[in-house]
PDB file of C-alpha atoms in Angstrom:
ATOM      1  CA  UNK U   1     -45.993 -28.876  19.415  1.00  0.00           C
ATOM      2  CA  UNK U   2     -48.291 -31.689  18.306  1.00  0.00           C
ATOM      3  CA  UNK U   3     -50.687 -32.848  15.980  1.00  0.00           C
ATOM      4  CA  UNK U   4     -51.504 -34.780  12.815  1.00  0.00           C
ATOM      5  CA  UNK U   5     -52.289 -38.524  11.588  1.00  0.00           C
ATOM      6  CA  UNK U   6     -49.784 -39.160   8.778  1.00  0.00           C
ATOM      7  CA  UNK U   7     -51.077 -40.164   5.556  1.00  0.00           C
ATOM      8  CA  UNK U   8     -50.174 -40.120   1.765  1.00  0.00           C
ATOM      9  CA  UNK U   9     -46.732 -38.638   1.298  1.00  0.00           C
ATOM     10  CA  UNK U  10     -45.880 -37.809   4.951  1.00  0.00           C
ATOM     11  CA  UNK U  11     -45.376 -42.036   5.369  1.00  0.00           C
ATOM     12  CA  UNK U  12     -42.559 -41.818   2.998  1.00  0.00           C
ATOM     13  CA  UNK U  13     -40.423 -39.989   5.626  1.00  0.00           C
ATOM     14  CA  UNK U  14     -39.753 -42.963   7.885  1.00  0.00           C
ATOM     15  CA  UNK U  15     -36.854 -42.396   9.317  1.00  0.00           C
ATOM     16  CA  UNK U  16     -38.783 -39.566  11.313  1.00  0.00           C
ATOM     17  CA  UNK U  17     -39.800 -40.210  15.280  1.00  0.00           C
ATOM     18  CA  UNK U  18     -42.173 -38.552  17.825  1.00  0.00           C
ATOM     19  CA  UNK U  19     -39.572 -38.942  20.287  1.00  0.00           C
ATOM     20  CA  UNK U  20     -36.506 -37.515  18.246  1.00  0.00           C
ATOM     21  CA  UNK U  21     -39.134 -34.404  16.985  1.00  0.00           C
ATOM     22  CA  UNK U  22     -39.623 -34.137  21.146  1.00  0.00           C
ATOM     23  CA  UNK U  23     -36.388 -33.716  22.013  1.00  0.00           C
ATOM     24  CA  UNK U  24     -35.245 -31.157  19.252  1.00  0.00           C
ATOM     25  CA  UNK U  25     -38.295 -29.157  20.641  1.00  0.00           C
ATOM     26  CA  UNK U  26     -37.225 -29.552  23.687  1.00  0.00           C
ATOM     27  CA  UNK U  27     -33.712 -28.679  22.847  1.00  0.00           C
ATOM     28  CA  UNK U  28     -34.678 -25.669  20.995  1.00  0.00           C
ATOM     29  CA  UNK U  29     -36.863 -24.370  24.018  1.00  0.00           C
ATOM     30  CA  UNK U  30     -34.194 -24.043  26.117  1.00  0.00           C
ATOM     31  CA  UNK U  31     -31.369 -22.730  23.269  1.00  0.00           C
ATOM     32  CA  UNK U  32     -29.159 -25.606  23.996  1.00  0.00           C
ATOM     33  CA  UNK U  33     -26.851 -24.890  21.133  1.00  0.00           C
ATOM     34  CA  UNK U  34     -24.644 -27.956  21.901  1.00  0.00           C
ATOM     35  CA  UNK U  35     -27.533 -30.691  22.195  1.00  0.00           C
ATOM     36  CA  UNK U  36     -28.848 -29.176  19.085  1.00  0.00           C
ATOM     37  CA  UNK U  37     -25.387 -30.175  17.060  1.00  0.00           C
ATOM     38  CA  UNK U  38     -25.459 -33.121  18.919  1.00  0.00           C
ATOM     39  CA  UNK U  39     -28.781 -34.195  17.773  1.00  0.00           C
ATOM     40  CA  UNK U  40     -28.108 -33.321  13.885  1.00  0.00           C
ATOM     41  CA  UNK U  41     -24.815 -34.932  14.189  1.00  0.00           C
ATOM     42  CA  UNK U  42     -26.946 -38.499  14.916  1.00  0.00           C
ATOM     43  CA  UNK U  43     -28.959 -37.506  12.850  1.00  0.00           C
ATOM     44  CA  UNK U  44     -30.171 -38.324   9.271  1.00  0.00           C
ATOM     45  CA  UNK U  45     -32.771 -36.944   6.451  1.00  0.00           C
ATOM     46  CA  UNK U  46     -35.948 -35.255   7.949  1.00  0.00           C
ATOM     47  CA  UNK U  47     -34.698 -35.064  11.085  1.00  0.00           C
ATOM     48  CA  UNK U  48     -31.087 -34.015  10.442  1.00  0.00           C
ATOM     49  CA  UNK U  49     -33.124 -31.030   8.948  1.00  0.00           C
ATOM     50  CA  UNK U  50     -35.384 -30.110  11.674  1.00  0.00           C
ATOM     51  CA  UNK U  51     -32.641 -30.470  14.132  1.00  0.00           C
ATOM     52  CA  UNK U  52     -30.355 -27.977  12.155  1.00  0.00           C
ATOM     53  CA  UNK U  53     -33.073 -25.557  11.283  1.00  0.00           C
ATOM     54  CA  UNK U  54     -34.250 -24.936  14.961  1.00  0.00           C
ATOM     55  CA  UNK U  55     -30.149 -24.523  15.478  1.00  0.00           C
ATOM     56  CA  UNK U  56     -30.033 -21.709  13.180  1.00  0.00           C
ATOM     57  CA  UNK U  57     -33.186 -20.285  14.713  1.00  0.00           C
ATOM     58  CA  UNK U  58     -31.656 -20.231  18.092  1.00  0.00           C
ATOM     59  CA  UNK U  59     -27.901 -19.226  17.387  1.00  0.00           C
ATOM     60  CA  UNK U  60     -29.609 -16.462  15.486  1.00  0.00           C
ATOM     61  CA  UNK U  61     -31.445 -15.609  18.533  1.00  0.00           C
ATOM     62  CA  UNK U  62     -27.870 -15.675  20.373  1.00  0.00           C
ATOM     63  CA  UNK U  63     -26.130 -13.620  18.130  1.00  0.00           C
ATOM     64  CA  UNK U  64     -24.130 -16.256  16.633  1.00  0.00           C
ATOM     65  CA  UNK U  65     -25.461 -14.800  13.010  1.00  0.00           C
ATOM     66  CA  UNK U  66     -22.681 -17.277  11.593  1.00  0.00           C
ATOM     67  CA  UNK U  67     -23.021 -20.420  12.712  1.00  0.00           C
ATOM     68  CA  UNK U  68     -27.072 -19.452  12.194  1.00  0.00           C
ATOM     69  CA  UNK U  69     -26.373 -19.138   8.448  1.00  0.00           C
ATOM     70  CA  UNK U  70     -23.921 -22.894   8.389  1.00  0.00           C
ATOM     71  CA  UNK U  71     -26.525 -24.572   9.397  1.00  0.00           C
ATOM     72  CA  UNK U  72     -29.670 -23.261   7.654  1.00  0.00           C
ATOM     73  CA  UNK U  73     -27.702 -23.482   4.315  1.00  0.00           C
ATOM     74  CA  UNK U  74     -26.392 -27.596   5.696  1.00  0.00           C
ATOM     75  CA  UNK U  75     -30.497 -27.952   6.304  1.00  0.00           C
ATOM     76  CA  UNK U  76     -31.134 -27.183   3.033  1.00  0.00           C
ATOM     77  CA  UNK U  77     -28.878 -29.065   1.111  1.00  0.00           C
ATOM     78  CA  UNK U  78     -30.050 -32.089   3.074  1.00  0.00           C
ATOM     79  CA  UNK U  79     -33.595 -31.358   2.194  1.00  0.00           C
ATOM     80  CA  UNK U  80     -32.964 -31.146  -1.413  1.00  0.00           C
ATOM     81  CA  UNK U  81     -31.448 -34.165  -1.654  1.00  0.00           C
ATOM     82  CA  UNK U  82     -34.298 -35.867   0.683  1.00  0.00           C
ATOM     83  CA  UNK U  83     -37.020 -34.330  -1.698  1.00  0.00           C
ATOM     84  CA  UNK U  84     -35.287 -35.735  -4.848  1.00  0.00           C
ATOM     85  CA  UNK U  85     -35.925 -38.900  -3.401  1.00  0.00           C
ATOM     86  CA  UNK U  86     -38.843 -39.087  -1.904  1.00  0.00           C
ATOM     87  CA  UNK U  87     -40.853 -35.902  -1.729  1.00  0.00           C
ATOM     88  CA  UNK U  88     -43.649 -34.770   1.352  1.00  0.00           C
ATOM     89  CA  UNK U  89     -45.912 -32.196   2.144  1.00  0.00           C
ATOM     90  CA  UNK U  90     -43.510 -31.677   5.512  1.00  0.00           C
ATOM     91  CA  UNK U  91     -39.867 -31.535   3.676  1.00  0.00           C
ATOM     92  CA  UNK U  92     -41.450 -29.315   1.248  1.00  0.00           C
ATOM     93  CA  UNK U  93     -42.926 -27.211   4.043  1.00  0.00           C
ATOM     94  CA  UNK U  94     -39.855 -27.151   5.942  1.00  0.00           C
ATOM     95  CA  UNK U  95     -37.649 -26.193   2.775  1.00  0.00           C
ATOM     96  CA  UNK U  96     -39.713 -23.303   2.279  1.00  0.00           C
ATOM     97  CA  UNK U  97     -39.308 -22.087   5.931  1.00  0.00           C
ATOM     98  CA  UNK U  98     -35.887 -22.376   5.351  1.00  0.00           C
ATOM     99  CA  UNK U  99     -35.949 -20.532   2.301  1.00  0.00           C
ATOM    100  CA  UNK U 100     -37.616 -17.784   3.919  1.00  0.00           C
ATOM    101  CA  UNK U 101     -34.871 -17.085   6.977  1.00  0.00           C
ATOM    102  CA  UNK U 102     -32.222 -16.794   4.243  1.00  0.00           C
ATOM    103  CA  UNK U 103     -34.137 -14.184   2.422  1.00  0.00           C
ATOM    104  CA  UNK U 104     -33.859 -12.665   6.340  1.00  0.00           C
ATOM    105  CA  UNK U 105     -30.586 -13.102   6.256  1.00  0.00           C
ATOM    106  CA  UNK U 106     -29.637 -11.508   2.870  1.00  0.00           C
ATOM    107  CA  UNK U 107     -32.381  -9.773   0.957  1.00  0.00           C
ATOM    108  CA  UNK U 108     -30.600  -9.859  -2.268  1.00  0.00           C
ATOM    109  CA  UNK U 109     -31.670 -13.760  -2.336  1.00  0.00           C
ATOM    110  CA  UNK U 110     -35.761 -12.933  -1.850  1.00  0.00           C
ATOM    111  CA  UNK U 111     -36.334 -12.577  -5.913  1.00  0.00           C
ATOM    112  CA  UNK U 112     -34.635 -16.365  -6.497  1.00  0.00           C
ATOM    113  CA  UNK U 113     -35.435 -17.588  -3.466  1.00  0.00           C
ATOM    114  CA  UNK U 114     -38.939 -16.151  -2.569  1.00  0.00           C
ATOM    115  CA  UNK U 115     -40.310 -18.009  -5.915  1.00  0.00           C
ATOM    116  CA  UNK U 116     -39.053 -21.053  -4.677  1.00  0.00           C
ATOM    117  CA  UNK U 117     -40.908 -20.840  -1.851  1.00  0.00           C
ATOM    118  CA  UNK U 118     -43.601 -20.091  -3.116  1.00  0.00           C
ATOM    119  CA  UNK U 119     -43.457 -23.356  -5.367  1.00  0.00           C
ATOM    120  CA  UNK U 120     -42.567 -25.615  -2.504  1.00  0.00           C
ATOM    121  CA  UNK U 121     -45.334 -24.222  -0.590  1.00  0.00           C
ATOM    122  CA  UNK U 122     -48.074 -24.758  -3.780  1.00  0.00           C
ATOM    123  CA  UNK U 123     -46.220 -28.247  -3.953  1.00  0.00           C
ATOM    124  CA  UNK U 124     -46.626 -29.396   0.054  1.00  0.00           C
ATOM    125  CA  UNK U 125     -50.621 -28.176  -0.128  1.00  0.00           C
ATOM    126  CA  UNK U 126     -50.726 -31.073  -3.592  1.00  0.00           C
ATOM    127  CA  UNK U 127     -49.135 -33.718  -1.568  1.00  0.00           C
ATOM    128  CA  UNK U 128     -51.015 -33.152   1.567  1.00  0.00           C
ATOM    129  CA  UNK U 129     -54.045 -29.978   1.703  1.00  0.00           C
ATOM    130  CA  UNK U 130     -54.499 -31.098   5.636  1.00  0.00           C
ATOM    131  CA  UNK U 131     -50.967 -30.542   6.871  1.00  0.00           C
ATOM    132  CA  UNK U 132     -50.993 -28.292   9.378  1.00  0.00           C
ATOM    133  CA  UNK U 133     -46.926 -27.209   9.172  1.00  0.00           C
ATOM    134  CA  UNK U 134     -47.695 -26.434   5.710  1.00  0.00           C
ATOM    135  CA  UNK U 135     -50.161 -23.698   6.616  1.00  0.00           C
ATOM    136  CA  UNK U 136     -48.285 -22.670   9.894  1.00  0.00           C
ATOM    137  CA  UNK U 137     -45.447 -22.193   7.148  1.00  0.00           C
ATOM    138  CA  UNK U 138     -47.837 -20.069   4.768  1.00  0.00           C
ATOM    139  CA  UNK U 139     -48.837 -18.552   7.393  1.00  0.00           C
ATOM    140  CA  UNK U 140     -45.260 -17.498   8.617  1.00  0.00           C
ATOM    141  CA  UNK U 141     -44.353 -16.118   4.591  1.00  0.00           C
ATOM    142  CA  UNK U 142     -47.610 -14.333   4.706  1.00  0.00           C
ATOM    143  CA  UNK U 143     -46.856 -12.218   8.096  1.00  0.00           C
ATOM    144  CA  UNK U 144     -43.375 -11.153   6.181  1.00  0.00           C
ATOM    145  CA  UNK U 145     -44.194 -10.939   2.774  1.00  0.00           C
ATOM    146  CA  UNK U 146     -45.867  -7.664   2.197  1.00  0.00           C
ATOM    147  CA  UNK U 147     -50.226  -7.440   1.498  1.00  0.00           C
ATOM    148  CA  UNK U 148     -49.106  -5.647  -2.348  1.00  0.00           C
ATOM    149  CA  UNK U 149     -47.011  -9.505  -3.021  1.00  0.00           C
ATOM    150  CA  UNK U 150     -50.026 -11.391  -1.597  1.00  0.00           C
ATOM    151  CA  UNK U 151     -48.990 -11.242   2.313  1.00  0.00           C
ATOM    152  CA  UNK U 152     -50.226  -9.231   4.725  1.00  0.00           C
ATOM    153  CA  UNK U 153     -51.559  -9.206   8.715  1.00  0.00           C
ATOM    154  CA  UNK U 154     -55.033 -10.839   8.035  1.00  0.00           C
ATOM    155  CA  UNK U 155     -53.761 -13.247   5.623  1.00  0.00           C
ATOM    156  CA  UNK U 156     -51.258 -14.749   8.682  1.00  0.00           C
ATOM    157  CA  UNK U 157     -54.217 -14.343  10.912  1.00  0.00           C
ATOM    158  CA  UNK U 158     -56.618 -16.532   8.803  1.00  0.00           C
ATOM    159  CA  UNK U 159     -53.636 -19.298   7.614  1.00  0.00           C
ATOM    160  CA  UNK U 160     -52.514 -19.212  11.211  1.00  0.00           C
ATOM    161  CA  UNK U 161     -55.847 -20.195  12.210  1.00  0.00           C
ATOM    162  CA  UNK U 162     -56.429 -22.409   9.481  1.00  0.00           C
ATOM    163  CA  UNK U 163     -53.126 -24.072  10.802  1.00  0.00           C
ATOM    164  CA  UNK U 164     -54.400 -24.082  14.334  1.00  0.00           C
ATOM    165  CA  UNK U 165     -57.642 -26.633  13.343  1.00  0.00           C
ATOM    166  CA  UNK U 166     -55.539 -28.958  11.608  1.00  0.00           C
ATOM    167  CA  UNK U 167     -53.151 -29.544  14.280  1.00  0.00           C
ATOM    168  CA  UNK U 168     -56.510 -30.392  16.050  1.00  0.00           C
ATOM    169  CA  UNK U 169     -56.061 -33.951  14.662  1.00  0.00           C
ATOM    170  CA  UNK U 170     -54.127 -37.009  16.182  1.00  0.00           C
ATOM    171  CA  UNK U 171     -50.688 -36.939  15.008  1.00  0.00           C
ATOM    172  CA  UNK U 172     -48.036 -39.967  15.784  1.00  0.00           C
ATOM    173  CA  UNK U 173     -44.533 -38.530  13.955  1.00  0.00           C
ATOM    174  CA  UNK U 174     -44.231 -35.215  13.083  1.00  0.00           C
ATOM    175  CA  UNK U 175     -45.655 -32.826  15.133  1.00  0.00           C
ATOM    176  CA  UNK U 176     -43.908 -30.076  15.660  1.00  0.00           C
ATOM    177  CA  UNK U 177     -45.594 -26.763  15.492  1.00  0.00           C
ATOM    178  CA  UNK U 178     -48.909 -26.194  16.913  1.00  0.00           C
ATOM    179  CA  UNK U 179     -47.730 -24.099  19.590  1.00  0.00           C
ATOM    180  CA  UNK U 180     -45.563 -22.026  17.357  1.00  0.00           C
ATOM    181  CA  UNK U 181     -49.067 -21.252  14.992  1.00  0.00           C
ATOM    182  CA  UNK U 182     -50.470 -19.891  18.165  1.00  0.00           C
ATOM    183  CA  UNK U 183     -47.412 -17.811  18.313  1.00  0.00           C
ATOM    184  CA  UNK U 184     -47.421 -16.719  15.187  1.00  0.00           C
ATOM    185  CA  UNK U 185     -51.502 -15.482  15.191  1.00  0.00           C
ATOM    186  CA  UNK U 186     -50.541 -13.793  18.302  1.00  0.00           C
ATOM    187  CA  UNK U 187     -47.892 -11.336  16.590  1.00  0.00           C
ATOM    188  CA  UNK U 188     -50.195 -10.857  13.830  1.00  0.00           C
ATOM    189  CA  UNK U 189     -52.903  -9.732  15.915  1.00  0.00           C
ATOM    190  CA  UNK U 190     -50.389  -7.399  17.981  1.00  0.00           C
ATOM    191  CA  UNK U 191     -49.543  -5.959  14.608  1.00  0.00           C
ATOM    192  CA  UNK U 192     -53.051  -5.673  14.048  1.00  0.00           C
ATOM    193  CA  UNK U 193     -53.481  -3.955  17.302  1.00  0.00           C
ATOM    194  CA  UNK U 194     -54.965  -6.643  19.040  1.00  0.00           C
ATOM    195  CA  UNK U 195     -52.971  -6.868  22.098  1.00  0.00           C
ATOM    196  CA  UNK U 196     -55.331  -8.932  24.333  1.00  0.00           C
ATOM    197  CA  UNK U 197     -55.891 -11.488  21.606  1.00  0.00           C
ATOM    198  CA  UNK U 198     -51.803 -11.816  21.466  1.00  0.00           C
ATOM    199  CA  UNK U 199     -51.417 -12.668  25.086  1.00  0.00           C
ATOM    200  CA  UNK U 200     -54.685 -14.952  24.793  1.00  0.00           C
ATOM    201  CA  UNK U 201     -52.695 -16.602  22.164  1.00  0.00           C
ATOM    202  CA  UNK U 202     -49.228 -16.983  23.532  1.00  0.00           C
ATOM    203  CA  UNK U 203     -50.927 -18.423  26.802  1.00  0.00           C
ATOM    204  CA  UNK U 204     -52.623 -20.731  25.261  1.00  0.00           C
ATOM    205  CA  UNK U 205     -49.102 -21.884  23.078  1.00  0.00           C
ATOM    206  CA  UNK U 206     -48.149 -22.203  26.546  1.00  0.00           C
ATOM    207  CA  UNK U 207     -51.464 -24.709  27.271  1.00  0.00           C
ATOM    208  CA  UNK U 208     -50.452 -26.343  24.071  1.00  0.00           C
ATOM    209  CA  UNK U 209     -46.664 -26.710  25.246  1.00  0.00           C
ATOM    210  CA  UNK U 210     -45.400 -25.401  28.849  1.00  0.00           C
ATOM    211  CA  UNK U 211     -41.903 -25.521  27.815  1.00  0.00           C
ATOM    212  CA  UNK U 212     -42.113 -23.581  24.913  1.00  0.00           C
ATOM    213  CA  UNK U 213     -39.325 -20.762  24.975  1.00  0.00           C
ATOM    214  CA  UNK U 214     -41.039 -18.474  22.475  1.00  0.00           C
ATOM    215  CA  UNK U 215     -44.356 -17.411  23.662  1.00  0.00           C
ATOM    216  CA  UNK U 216     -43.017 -17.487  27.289  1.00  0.00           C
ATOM    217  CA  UNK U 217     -40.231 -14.575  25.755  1.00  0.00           C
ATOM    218  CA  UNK U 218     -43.054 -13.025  24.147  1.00  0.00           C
ATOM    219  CA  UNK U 219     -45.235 -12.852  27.534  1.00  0.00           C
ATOM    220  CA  UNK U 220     -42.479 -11.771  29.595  1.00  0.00           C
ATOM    221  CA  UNK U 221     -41.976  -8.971  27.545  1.00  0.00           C
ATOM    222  CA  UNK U 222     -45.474  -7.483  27.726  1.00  0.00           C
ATOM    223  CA  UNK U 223     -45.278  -8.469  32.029  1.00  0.00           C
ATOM    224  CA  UNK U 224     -41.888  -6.190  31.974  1.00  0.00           C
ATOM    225  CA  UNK U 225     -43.396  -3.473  29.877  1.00  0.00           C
ATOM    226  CA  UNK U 226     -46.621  -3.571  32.206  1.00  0.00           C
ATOM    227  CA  UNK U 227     -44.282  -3.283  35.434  1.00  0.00           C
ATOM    228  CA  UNK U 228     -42.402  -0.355  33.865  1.00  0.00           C
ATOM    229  CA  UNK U 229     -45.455   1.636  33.567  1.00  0.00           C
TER     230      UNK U 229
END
């Protein structure tokens, strides 16, 4: 999950590393729910985020709804306090992801917590318009939020793709991502009806990453549902 030079803002996150961003991904693509509390535990900032926001994602996966919910609501209180002290388009991005799984979680938070999304997301594209997280993120509210409250199918399509040039640039820090925007296009187009262009998506997240646990799920699926025919 790669891609971006860092400039502006994104330098004022320096406690962030390619190889710490590598092994939460790597972590995460195989659901290790210990390594992942490891890795926040050692932790700190940016990071410390990340690393507790792919742990919700996967105990969520698991089942382990709880533990899902500690940790998104731990990531977010760490973000807050990172972004009132030194604010980026990628905390700001990653805040509003966050934001967005708790509205999952309990839809009696998506009026209070939906706007503040929203702002955070308006806010990352000011500090930095060629992030590609922050798109992949827009993207992401756009598939869930419906077209009537300025979502909708072909609004994920075109941020996803949007999200998918960007992460066509170098990056050397944070660069998670790119294979989860091919992901992402992939289940809008299946929503669309598109079904080849999902699996020509997911496969090529896998080109993008081999290891990564998502779009491997997601092909399985459709190889299972093909055998059962």
């Amino acid at each position: 999950m790669k891609t971006l030079l860092l400039i502006g803002s994104l330098t004022l996150i320096s406690h962030a590393s390619f190889a710490d961003i590598n092994q939460i991904d790597a972590a995460a693509n195989t659901m290790n729910i210990e390594q992942l509390k490891q890795i926040s535990s050692q932790t700190f900032d940016y990071e410390k985020a990340y690393a507790e926001y792919r742990l919700a994602i996967t105990a969520n996966i698991l089942g382990q709804r709880q533990l899902a919910s500690t940790h998104l609501d731990s990531a977010q209180a760490n973000l807050a306090q990172l972004i009132n002290r030194e604010n980026s388009a990628d905390a700001s991005a990653l805040l509003a992801s966050i934001y967005g799984m708790q509205i999952a979680f309990d839809s009696s938070k998506a009026a209070t917590l939906g706007m503040k999304s929203s702002r955070l997301l308006t806010q990352a594209e000011q500090l930095d318009a060629t992030n590609p997280r922050v798109k992949l993120v827009q993207a992401i509210s756009a598939f869930n939020t419906p077209s009537i409250f300025g979502g909708g199918i072909e609004k994920a399509q075109t941020l996803a793709t949007e999200a998918i040039t960007l992460f066509e640039a170098p990056c050397e820090s944070i660069c998670w991502g790119h294979a989860e925007a091919y992901t992402w296009r992939g289940l809008a187009k299946q929503e669309d009806g598109d079904m080849a262009g999902a699996i020509s998506d997911w496969q090529t997240a896998l080109t993008v990453d081999a290891q990564y646990g998502w779009a491997k799920f997601l092909l399985s699926q459709q190889t299972a549902k093909q055998v059962s025919k």
